[in-house]
Coordinates of C-alpha atoms in Angstrom, one line a residue:
X1 CA 150.1 137.0 48.4
X2 CA 153.2 138.0 47.0
X3 CA 153.8 137.0 43.5
X4 CA 155.7 133.6 43.8
X5 CA 155.4 132.7 47.5
X6 CA 152.2 131.1 49.4
X7 CA 151.0 133.6 52.0
X8 CA 151.7 131.5 55.4
X9 CA 149.2 134.1 57.3
X10 CA 146.4 133.2 54.8
X11 CA 147.6 129.6 54.9
X12 CA 147.3 129.6 58.4
X13 CA 144.1 131.3 58.6
X14 CA 142.3 128.9 56.4
X15 CA 143.7 125.8 58.5
X16 CA 142.2 127.8 61.7
X17 CA 138.7 126.8 60.5
X18 CA 139.5 123.1 60.5
X19 CA 141.1 123.6 63.9
X20 CA 138.5 125.3 65.5
X21 CA 137.2 121.4 66.1
X22 CA 140.1 119.4 67.1
X23 CA 138.2 116.3 67.8
X24 CA 137.2 115.7 64.2
X25 CA 140.3 116.7 63.0
X26 CA 142.0 114.1 65.1
X27 CA 139.6 111.5 64.3
X28 CA 140.3 111.9 60.6
X29 CA 144.1 111.7 61.0
X30 CA 143.8 108.3 63.4
X31 CA 141.9 106.7 60.6
X32 CA 144.1 108.0 58.2
X33 CA 147.2 106.5 60.3
X34 CA 145.2 103.5 60.5
X35 CA 144.4 103.0 56.9
X36 CA 148.4 103.7 55.9
X37 CA 149.7 101.0 58.4
X38 CA 147.3 98.4 56.6
X39 CA 148.1 99.6 53.3
X40 CA 151.8 99.3 54.0
X41 CA 151.6 96.3 55.9
X42 CA 150.6 94.2 52.8
X43 CA 154.0 94.2 50.4
X44 CA 155.8 93.5 53.8
X45 CA 153.6 90.3 54.1
X46 CA 154.3 89.4 50.6
X47 CA 158.2 90.0 51.3
X48 CA 157.8 87.8 54.3
X49 CA 156.4 84.6 52.3
X50 CA 158.8 84.9 49.6
X51 CA 162.0 85.1 51.7
X52 CA 160.7 82.5 54.3
X53 CA 158.7 80.0 52.2
X54 CA 159.1 80.7 48.5
X55 CA 163.2 80.9 48.5
X56 CA 163.3 77.7 51.2
X57 CA 160.7 76.4 49.0
X58 CA 158.6 75.6 52.1
X59 CA 154.9 75.8 51.7
X60 CA 153.0 75.2 55.3
X61 CA 149.5 75.2 55.0
X62 CA 148.4 76.9 58.4
X63 CA 151.0 79.6 57.7
X64 CA 150.3 80.3 54.0
X65 CA 146.3 80.0 54.7
X66 CA 147.3 82.4 57.8
X67 CA 149.6 84.8 55.3
X68 CA 146.7 85.1 53.0
X69 CA 143.9 85.9 55.0
X70 CA 145.9 88.3 56.9
X71 CA 146.5 90.0 53.7
X72 CA 143.1 90.1 52.8
X73 CA 142.1 91.6 56.0
X74 CA 145.0 94.2 55.7
X75 CA 143.6 95.4 52.1
X76 CA 140.1 95.2 53.6
X77 CA 141.0 97.3 56.7
X78 CA 142.6 99.6 54.3
X79 CA 140.0 100.4 52.0
X80 CA 137.3 100.6 55.1
X81 CA 139.6 102.9 57.1
X82 CA 140.3 105.2 54.0
X83 CA 136.4 105.6 53.3
X84 CA 136.0 106.5 56.6
X85 CA 138.6 109.3 56.7
X86 CA 137.4 110.3 53.2
X87 CA 134.0 110.8 54.8
X88 CA 135.1 113.0 57.7
X89 CA 137.5 114.9 55.7
X90 CA 134.4 116.0 53.3
X91 CA 132.4 116.7 56.5
X92 CA 134.9 119.0 57.8
X93 CA 135.5 120.7 54.2
X94 CA 131.6 121.2 54.2
X95 CA 131.2 122.6 57.9
X96 CA 134.2 125.1 56.9
X97 CA 132.3 126.3 53.6
X98 CA 129.3 126.6 55.3
X99 CA 130.8 128.9 57.9
X100 CA 133.0 130.8 55.5
X101 CA 129.8 131.2 53.3
X102 CA 127.7 132.7 56.4
X103 CA 130.5 134.6 57.6
X104 CA 131.2 136.3 54.0
X105 CA 127.4 137.1 53.5
X106 CA 127.1 138.5 56.8
X107 CA 130.3 140.6 56.4
X108 CA 129.0 141.5 52.7
X109 CA 125.2 142.6 53.5
X110 CA 126.9 144.8 56.4
X111 CA 129.6 146.7 54.3
X112 CA 129.0 150.3 53.3
X113 CA 127.4 150.8 50.3
X114 CA 130.6 152.8 49.3
X115 CA 131.7 149.0 48.8
X116 CA 129.3 148.2 46.4
X117 CA 129.8 151.5 43.9
X118 CA 132.7 149.9 41.9
X119 CA 131.9 146.1 42.6
X120 CA 129.8 144.4 39.7
X121 CA 127.3 141.9 41.3
X122 CA 128.9 138.7 39.8
X123 CA 132.1 139.2 41.2
X124 CA 130.4 139.3 44.4
X125 CA 128.4 136.5 43.5
X126 CA 131.5 134.4 42.6
X127 CA 133.2 135.3 46.2
X128 CA 130.4 133.3 47.6
X129 CA 130.1 130.6 45.2
X130 CA 133.3 129.6 43.1
X131 CA 135.8 131.1 45.7
X132 CA 134.1 129.3 48.5
X133 CA 134.2 125.7 46.1
X134 CA 138.2 126.3 46.0
X135 CA 138.2 126.3 49.9
X136 CA 136.1 123.2 50.1
X137 CA 138.5 121.5 47.3
X138 CA 141.4 122.4 49.7
X139 CA 140.0 120.9 52.7
X140 CA 138.6 117.7 50.6
X141 CA 141.7 117.1 48.0
X142 CA 144.7 119.0 49.6
X143 CA 144.5 118.4 53.0
X144 CA 143.1 115.1 52.9
X145 CA 145.6 114.3 50.2
X146 CA 148.8 115.8 52.0
X147 CA 148.1 114.1 55.3
X148 CA 147.2 110.6 53.7
X149 CA 150.4 110.7 51.4
X150 CA 153.0 112.2 54.4
X151 CA 151.7 109.5 56.4
X152 CA 151.8 107.0 53.8
X153 CA 155.4 108.1 52.6
X154 CA 156.6 108.0 56.0
X155 CA 155.4 105.0 57.2
X156 CA 156.8 103.3 54.2
X157 CA 160.1 104.8 54.7
X158 CA 160.3 103.8 58.1
X159 CA 159.5 100.1 56.6
X160 CA 162.3 100.4 53.9
X161 CA 164.6 101.5 56.7
X162 CA 163.9 98.5 58.8
X163 CA 164.0 95.8 55.8
X164 CA 167.1 97.6 53.9
X165 CA 168.9 100.8 55.4
X166 CA 171.1 100.7 52.3
X167 CA 168.2 100.7 49.5
X168 CA 166.3 103.0 51.5
X169 CA 169.0 105.6 51.1
X170 CA 168.3 105.4 47.5
X171 CA 164.8 105.6 47.6
X172 CA 165.3 108.7 50.2
X173 CA 167.4 110.5 47.5
X174 CA 164.0 111.0 45.5
X175 CA 162.5 113.2 47.8
X176 CA 164.3 116.2 48.0
X177 CA 164.5 116.2 44.2
X178 CA 160.5 116.3 44.4
X179 CA 160.3 118.8 46.7
X180 CA 162.6 121.1 44.5
X181 CA 160.0 120.2 41.6
X182 CA 157.0 121.3 43.9
X183 CA 158.9 124.8 44.7
X184 CA 159.4 125.6 41.3
X185 CA 155.8 124.3 40.3
X186 CA 154.2 126.9 42.9
X187 CA 156.3 129.7 41.8
X188 CA 155.8 129.2 38.5
X189 CA 151.9 128.7 38.5
X190 CA 150.9 131.4 41.1
X191 CA 150.1 134.2 38.8
X192 CA 148.7 131.7 36.1
X193 CA 146.2 130.6 38.9
X194 CA 145.3 134.3 40.1
X195 CA 144.9 135.4 36.5
X196 CA 142.5 132.4 35.7
X197 CA 140.3 133.0 39.0
X198 CA 139.8 136.6 38.3
X199 CA 138.9 135.9 34.6
X200 CA 136.2 133.7 36.0
X201 CA 135.3 136.4 38.2
X202 CA 134.7 138.6 35.1
X203 CA 132.7 135.9 33.5
X204 CA 130.6 135.8 36.2
X205 CA 130.6 139.6 36.1
X206 CA 129.6 139.8 32.5
X207 CA 126.7 137.2 32.7
X208 CA 125.2 138.7 35.3
X209 CA 125.2 142.3 33.9
X210 CA 124.2 140.7 30.8
X211 CA 120.9 138.9 32.3
X212 CA 120.0 142.2 34.1
X213 CA 120.1 144.3 31.6
X214 CA 119.0 142.1 28.9
X215 CA 116.1 144.5 28.2
X216 CA 118.3 147.3 27.4
X217 CA 120.6 145.0 25.0
X218 CA 117.8 143.9 22.8
X219 CA 116.7 147.4 22.7
X220 CA 119.7 148.8 21.4
X221 CA 120.2 145.6 19.2
X222 CA 123.9 144.9 21.0
X223 CA 123.4 141.0 21.4
X224 CA 126.5 140.6 18.7
X225 CA 128.6 143.0 21.0
X226 CA 128.1 141.8 24.3
X227 CA 128.4 137.9 22.7
X228 CA 131.7 139.2 21.4
X229 CA 132.5 140.7 24.8
X230 CA 131.9 137.3 26.5
X231 CA 133.5 135.1 23.9
X232 CA 136.7 137.5 24.3
X233 CA 136.6 136.6 28.2
X234 CA 136.2 132.9 28.0
X235 CA 139.1 132.8 25.1
X236 CA 141.4 134.6 27.3
X237 CA 140.0 132.4 30.6
X238 CA 140.9 129.2 28.2
X239 CA 144.2 130.5 27.4
X240 CA 145.1 131.1 31.0
X241 CA 143.8 126.8 31.5
X242 CA 145.7 125.6 29.2
X243 CA 148.9 127.6 30.3
X244 CA 148.2 125.7 33.5
X245 CA 148.0 122.3 31.9
X246 CA 151.0 122.9 29.9
X247 CA 152.8 123.8 33.2
X248 CA 151.3 120.5 34.9
X249 CA 152.2 118.5 31.7
X250 CA 155.7 119.4 32.3
X251 CA 156.5 119.5 35.9
X252 CA 154.3 117.3 37.0
X253 CA 153.9 113.1 36.0
X254 CA 156.5 113.4 33.1
X255 CA 159.4 114.4 35.9
X256 CA 158.5 112.3 38.6
X257 CA 158.1 109.2 36.6
X258 CA 161.6 110.1 35.2
X259 CA 162.8 110.1 38.8
X260 CA 161.0 107.2 40.0
X261 CA 162.7 105.3 37.1
X262 CA 166.0 106.3 38.1
X263 CA 165.6 105.1 41.5
X264 CA 164.5 101.8 40.0
X265 CA 167.4 101.4 38.0
X266 CA 169.5 102.1 40.8
X267 CA 167.6 99.7 42.9
X268 CA 168.2 96.9 40.4
X269 CA 171.8 97.9 40.1
X270 CA 172.9 97.6 43.6
X271 CA 170.5 94.6 43.7
X272 CA 172.9 93.5 40.6
X273 CA 176.1 94.5 42.4
X274 CA 175.2 92.9 45.8
X275 CA 173.6 89.9 45.0
X276 CA 170.6 88.5 46.7
X277 CA 172.9 86.9 49.5
X278 CA 172.9 90.6 50.9
X279 CA 169.3 91.9 49.9
X280 CA 166.9 88.9 49.2
X281 CA 164.7 88.9 46.5
X282 CA 161.4 89.4 48.7
X283 CA 163.3 92.7 50.2
X284 CA 163.7 93.5 46.4
X285 CA 160.0 92.9 45.6
X286 CA 159.1 95.1 48.6
X287 CA 161.4 98.0 47.8
X288 CA 159.9 97.9 44.0
X289 CA 156.4 97.8 45.7
X290 CA 157.2 100.7 47.6
X291 CA 158.9 102.7 45.2
X292 CA 155.7 102.5 43.0
X293 CA 153.5 103.1 46.1
X294 CA 155.6 106.2 47.0
X295 CA 155.6 107.8 43.4
X296 CA 152.1 108.1 43.0
X297 CA 151.5 110.1 46.3
X298 CA 154.8 112.0 45.1
X299 CA 152.7 112.7 42.0
X300 CA 149.7 113.3 43.7
X301 CA 151.2 115.8 46.3
X302 CA 152.5 118.0 43.5
X303 CA 149.3 117.9 41.5
X304 CA 147.1 119.1 44.3
X305 CA 149.5 122.1 44.5
X306 CA 147.4 123.5 41.4
X307 CA 144.5 123.6 44.1
X308 CA 146.8 124.9 47.0
X309 CA 147.2 127.6 44.4
X310 CA 143.4 128.3 43.7
X311 CA 142.4 127.9 47.3
X312 CA 145.4 130.3 48.2
X313 CA 144.0 133.0 45.6
X314 CA 140.2 132.2 46.4
X315 CA 141.3 132.9 50.3
X316 CA 143.2 136.1 49.6
X317 CA 140.0 137.5 48.0
X318 CA 137.6 136.3 50.6
X319 CA 139.9 137.2 53.8
X320 CA 140.3 140.7 52.3
X321 CA 136.6 141.2 51.5
X322 CA 135.5 140.0 55.1
X323 CA 138.4 142.1 56.7
X324 CA 137.3 145.3 54.5
X325 CA 135.9 148.1 56.7
X326 CA 132.2 147.6 57.9
X327 CA 129.1 150.3 58.3
X328 CA 130.0 152.0 61.3
X329 CA 127.2 153.2 63.4
X330 CA 127.2 154.6 66.9
X331 CA 125.9 153.2 70.5
X332 CA 123.3 155.7 71.0
X333 CA 120.0 152.8 71.3
X334 CA 117.4 155.5 72.3
X335 CA 114.7 155.4 69.4
X336 CA 113.8 158.8 67.7
X337 CA 111.3 160.9 69.7
X338 CA 111.0 163.2 66.7
X339 CA 111.4 163.3 62.9
X340 CA 113.4 166.7 63.4
X341 CA 116.2 166.6 60.8
X342 CA 119.2 169.1 60.5
X343 CA 122.2 169.6 58.0
X344 CA 125.0 172.0 58.6
X345 CA 127.3 172.6 56.2
X346 CA 127.1 169.4 54.8
X347 CA 129.4 168.5 52.0
X348 CA 130.1 165.2 50.4
X349 CA 132.3 163.4 48.0
X350 CA 132.2 159.8 46.7
X351 CA 135.9 159.6 45.4
X352 CA 137.3 162.2 47.5
X353 CA 138.1 164.6 44.2
X354 CA 134.8 165.2 43.0
X355 CA 132.4 167.0 45.1
X356 CA 128.8 166.2 45.1
X357 CA 127.5 168.3 47.5
X358 CA 128.9 171.7 49.0
X359 CA 128.1 173.6 51.9
X360 CA 124.1 172.1 52.3
X361 CA 122.4 173.9 55.5
X362 CA 118.5 172.7 56.0
X363 CA 116.6 172.5 59.1
X364 CA 113.3 170.0 59.0
X365 CA 111.0 170.2 62.4
X366 CA 109.1 167.5 63.5
X367 CA 106.4 166.8 61.2
X368 CA 107.6 168.9 58.7
X369 CA 107.8 168.2 54.9
X370 CA 110.8 169.2 52.8
X371 CA 111.2 168.9 49.1
X372 CA 114.3 168.5 47.1
X373 CA 114.3 169.5 43.2
X374 CA 116.7 170.2 40.5
X375 CA 118.1 168.5 37.1
X376 CA 119.6 164.7 37.3
X377 CA 123.0 165.0 39.2
X378 CA 122.3 168.0 41.2
X379 CA 122.9 165.7 44.4
X380 CA 119.4 165.3 45.4
X381 CA 119.6 161.6 45.9
X382 CA 123.0 161.8 47.6
X383 CA 121.7 164.0 50.0
X384 CA 118.8 161.7 50.9
X385 CA 121.2 158.6 51.1
X386 CA 123.3 160.6 53.6
X387 CA 120.0 161.4 55.6
X388 CA 119.8 157.5 55.9
X389 CA 123.3 157.3 57.2
X390 CA 124.4 155.2 53.9
X391 CA 127.7 157.4 53.5
X392 CA 129.8 158.9 56.1
X393 CA 130.0 162.7 55.9
X394 CA 133.2 164.2 54.2
X395 CA 132.2 167.4 55.4
X396 CA 129.7 169.1 58.0
X397 CA 127.3 167.6 60.9
X398 CA 123.7 165.8 59.9
X399 CA 121.6 165.5 63.1
X400 CA 118.4 163.2 63.8
X401 CA 116.2 164.0 66.4
X402 CA 118.8 166.8 67.7
X403 CA 121.6 164.0 67.9
X404 CA 124.4 163.2 65.5
X405 CA 123.5 160.6 63.0
X406 CA 126.8 159.0 63.4
X407 CA 126.0 158.3 67.5
X408 CA 122.8 156.4 66.2
X409 CA 122.8 152.7 66.7
X410 CA 121.8 150.9 63.5
X411 CA 118.5 149.3 65.1
X412 CA 117.4 153.0 66.2
X413 CA 118.8 154.5 62.8
X414 CA 116.7 151.9 60.3
X415 CA 113.7 151.9 62.7
X416 CA 113.6 155.7 62.7
X417 CA 114.1 156.8 59.4
X418 CA 112.8 155.0 56.0
X419 CA 113.4 155.6 52.1
X420 CA 110.8 154.7 49.5
X421 CA 113.3 154.8 46.4
X422 CA 112.6 154.9 42.7
X423 CA 112.8 151.5 41.4
X424 CA 112.3 149.7 44.7
X425 CA 113.3 145.8 44.8
X426 CA 110.8 143.0 45.0
X427 CA 111.5 139.8 46.5
X428 CA 110.9 136.4 44.8
X429 CA 108.8 135.7 47.7
X430 CA 104.9 136.4 48.4
X431 CA 102.8 139.8 49.0
X432 CA 103.1 139.2 53.2
X433 CA 107.0 138.8 53.3
X434 CA 107.7 141.9 50.9
X435 CA 105.6 143.9 53.1
X436 CA 107.1 142.8 56.5
X437 CA 110.4 141.8 55.3
X438 CA 110.8 139.6 58.4
X439 CA 109.4 142.0 60.8
X440 CA 106.6 140.8 63.5
X441 CA 104.0 142.4 61.3
X442 CA 100.3 140.9 61.3
X443 CA 98.1 140.4 58.3
X444 CA 95.7 143.6 59.4
X445 CA 98.3 145.8 60.0
X446 CA 99.6 144.7 55.8
X447 CA 95.9 144.7 54.7
X448 CA 95.6 148.5 56.4
X449 CA 99.0 149.5 54.8
X450 CA 98.3 148.3 51.5
X451 CA 94.8 150.1 51.7
X452 CA 96.2 153.6 52.4
X453 CA 98.8 153.4 49.4
X454 CA 95.8 152.1 47.2
X455 CA 97.1 148.7 46.5
X456 CA 94.8 146.5 48.2
X457 CA 92.1 146.2 45.7
X458 CA 94.9 144.7 42.9
X459 CA 96.0 142.0 45.7
X460 CA 92.4 140.9 46.5
X461 CA 92.1 140.1 42.6
X462 CA 94.8 137.0 43.0
X463 CA 93.1 134.1 44.5
X464 CA 96.1 133.7 47.0
X465 CA 95.8 137.0 48.6
X466 CA 98.9 137.9 50.7
X467 CA 100.0 134.7 49.7
X468 CA 100.5 135.1 46.1
X469 CA 104.3 134.9 45.3
X470 CA 105.4 138.3 43.4
X471 CA 108.3 138.0 40.8
X472 CA 108.3 134.3 40.1
X473 CA 105.4 133.8 37.4
X474 CA 102.2 133.8 39.6
X475 CA 102.0 138.0 39.7
X476 CA 103.8 140.7 38.2
X477 CA 103.4 144.4 39.4
X478 CA 103.9 147.5 37.3
X479 CA 106.4 149.7 37.9
X480 CA 104.0 152.5 39.9
X481 CA 102.6 148.9 41.9
X482 CA 106.2 148.5 42.8
X483 CA 106.4 151.6 44.6
X484 CA 103.0 151.4 46.2
X485 CA 104.5 147.9 47.6
X486 CA 107.5 150.0 48.9
X487 CA 105.5 152.6 50.5
X488 CA 103.4 149.6 52.1
X489 CA 106.6 148.4 53.6
X490 CA 107.1 152.1 55.4
X491 CA 103.7 152.3 56.8
X492 CA 103.7 149.4 58.8
X493 CA 107.0 150.4 60.3
X494 CA 105.6 154.1 61.2
X495 CA 109.2 155.9 61.1
X496 CA 109.9 159.2 62.5
X497 CA 111.3 160.2 59.1
X498 CA 110.2 159.3 55.5
X499 CA 112.1 159.9 52.3
X500 CA 110.6 159.2 49.0
X501 CA 113.1 159.2 46.1
X502 CA 111.4 160.0 43.1
X503 CA 108.4 157.5 44.5
X504 CA 105.6 159.0 42.5
X505 CA 107.4 159.2 38.9
X506 CA 105.8 156.1 37.5
X507 CA 102.3 156.6 39.1
X508 CA 99.1 158.0 37.4
X509 CA 97.6 161.0 38.8
X510 CA 94.9 159.2 40.2
X511 CA 97.1 157.0 42.4
X512 CA 99.5 159.9 43.0
X513 CA 96.6 161.9 44.8
X514 CA 96.1 158.9 46.9
X515 CA 99.3 158.9 48.0
X516 CA 99.3 162.5 48.5
X517 CA 96.5 162.2 51.2
X518 CA 97.9 159.2 53.0
X519 CA 101.3 161.4 53.1
X520 CA 99.1 164.4 54.9
X521 CA 97.8 161.6 57.6
X522 CA 101.6 160.0 58.3
X523 CA 102.5 163.7 58.7
X524 CA 100.7 163.6 62.0
X525 CA 103.7 161.5 63.8
X526 CA 106.2 162.2 61.0
X527 CA 108.7 164.3 59.0
X528 CA 108.5 163.6 55.0
X529 CA 111.4 164.5 52.6
X530 CA 110.3 164.1 49.2
X531 CA 112.8 164.2 45.8
X532 CA 110.7 165.0 43.3
X533 CA 110.9 165.3 39.3
X534 CA 106.8 165.8 39.2
X535 CA 106.3 169.3 40.8
X536 CA 102.7 168.8 41.8
X537 CA 103.6 166.2 44.1
X538 CA 105.4 169.1 46.4
X539 CA 102.8 171.9 46.3
X540 CA 102.2 171.5 50.0
X541 CA 106.0 171.4 51.2
X542 CA 106.7 173.7 53.9
X543 CA 110.3 174.4 52.0
X544 CA 111.8 173.6 49.2
X545 CA 115.2 173.2 48.0
X546 CA 116.4 173.8 44.3
X547 CA 119.7 172.0 43.9
X548 CA 122.1 172.3 41.1
X549 CA 125.9 170.7 41.1
X550 CA 125.1 170.0 44.4
X551 CA 124.5 173.8 46.0
X552 CA 121.1 175.1 47.0
X553 CA 120.3 177.8 44.5
X554 CA 116.8 178.6 45.8
X555 CA 114.7 177.8 49.0
X556 CA 111.5 178.5 49.8
X557 CA 107.7 177.2 49.6
X558 CA 105.8 177.0 46.6
X559 CA 104.2 180.5 46.1
X560 CA 107.6 182.2 47.5
X561 CA 109.7 180.5 44.6
X562 CA 107.2 181.0 41.9
X563 CA 107.2 184.7 42.9
X564 CA 111.2 184.6 42.6
X565 CA 110.9 183.5 39.1
X566 CA 113.9 181.8 39.1
X567 CA 114.9 177.9 38.2
X568 CA 111.8 176.7 39.8
X569 CA 109.5 178.8 38.3
X570 CA 111.1 178.1 34.9
X571 CA 110.8 174.1 35.7
X572 CA 107.2 175.0 36.9
X573 CA 106.2 176.6 33.8
X574 CA 107.8 173.9 31.5
X575 CA 105.8 171.3 33.5
X576 CA 102.4 173.2 33.3
X577 CA 102.8 173.6 29.5
X578 CA 103.3 169.9 29.2
X579 CA 100.5 168.9 31.2
X580 CA 98.1 171.5 29.4
X581 CA 99.6 169.9 26.0
X582 CA 98.6 166.6 27.4
X583 CA 94.9 168.0 28.3
X584 CA 94.3 169.1 24.9
X585 CA 95.0 166.2 23.2
X586 CA 93.1 164.0 25.0
X587 CA 90.3 166.8 24.3
X588 CA 91.0 166.6 20.9
X589 CA 90.9 163.0 20.8
X590 CA 93.9 162.1 20.0
X591 CA 95.3 158.6 21.0
X592 CA 98.0 158.4 23.5
X593 CA 101.0 156.8 22.3
X594 CA 101.4 153.2 23.5

């Protein structure tokens, strides 16, 4: 959207959702037309009664009763058809919002991970909730109101022309002036509504991040700072709303009421000059009645510009996300036959400026065990993400089963390679659903996977077993147990390549030994890639890569790297010293810090 005009392409696209079902929209417009005709016929009946009966002082009972019944019937008809058309437009609006939300969410979960690197969670939630609600308001209020009022005004102008073309010309002068006011309002309000909508997204983002990081906020005693930050956002949002309200108060009802008053005085003046012989009291009454009925639709139309402006801003943001580049996959649908993995001169940068990986070369045979070690920021997790296909390579080639990763279909990639992350996500659902994640997995397979990772005993302690809900108050897992649960998810799928990203960081030594035994069994049919901080978990690795600033500075197996007495040897000696000190403390009876 430009700064001062409505983006016609966005408006056409927004309207296209309703046009996909022309029968419903046509039915709603038909109801609207009937209601408008019934509504406009009321003053015409009264005009007819005044000029033909009151002015002549004749009151035939049958005609008066007929007119009264006809008037009541028209008003009931107008009310009933307006009710039906309102329901119809609401159904259309809700249907459109559901479609947009489904489409937006589907596109969102298929975005490349790079799309979420700099997008706060609250802003994404705002796209699906607040922005789609603006689209619903657009259909319910803007489209419904515009159609209703345009039809109503058109019908009234036709009736007024039939009654008196001269008086109709006076009223018609009002319309272009109102259109000019509407254009001025739209131009003045565009930036204001865009700012207000952006600030609302910032407020949602601030709330989401504060809730997610509540433990950190309270730990660092930053409650006041975050509260002030939130207060600043809400004050700015309030100021933008007040600015919009001032604009509404100036350009909407006061000006249109003033123009309506001018038109009414013009009618009275013309009536006084021409006399009742040329116009008639009933015609004047009808015109005054229609003028009042024209004024409210005009005010209502102008007021809907604010909702139109919000819907345009919201639609621009929604369509921008829907049209964004999706995660690209290949067309090769053949399942992986082996866990062979190769990186050849792989380089990568997140922002295109700062290199994160530089010239990585590695060969992992089927059933191999590769370990990645290095200090924080060395590129270990980035290399694992590239192996998963989360990001496209900046340079080089990465192959799985001898085939370029970029050529593999999504189903092949996600079924053939799996990852257990350091901080796995636990759904607010049952243990069963947390393990199978919508896949067709039997309870026996789930229990077997839980047994292998050492979590079955804990689950059996719960009364509901696999039906125990996690993350909702029934049961809470420790950080180590969450990693075991994530490993069980992988075990039921049996991928060809398994990546463990610091997955044993929060597990005690006993559980770690149990996982190592499970990995030895899994190696019979899959390759293992382990990103490790605790070097005791990778002693059996076939090859260990030591990364530093995105480059491989050392490589070899555990004995070879110790013989080199380089960076890996220093890391190993420090960890051995720490474990030795811990054992001395335990033997001396020093209590472990809580």
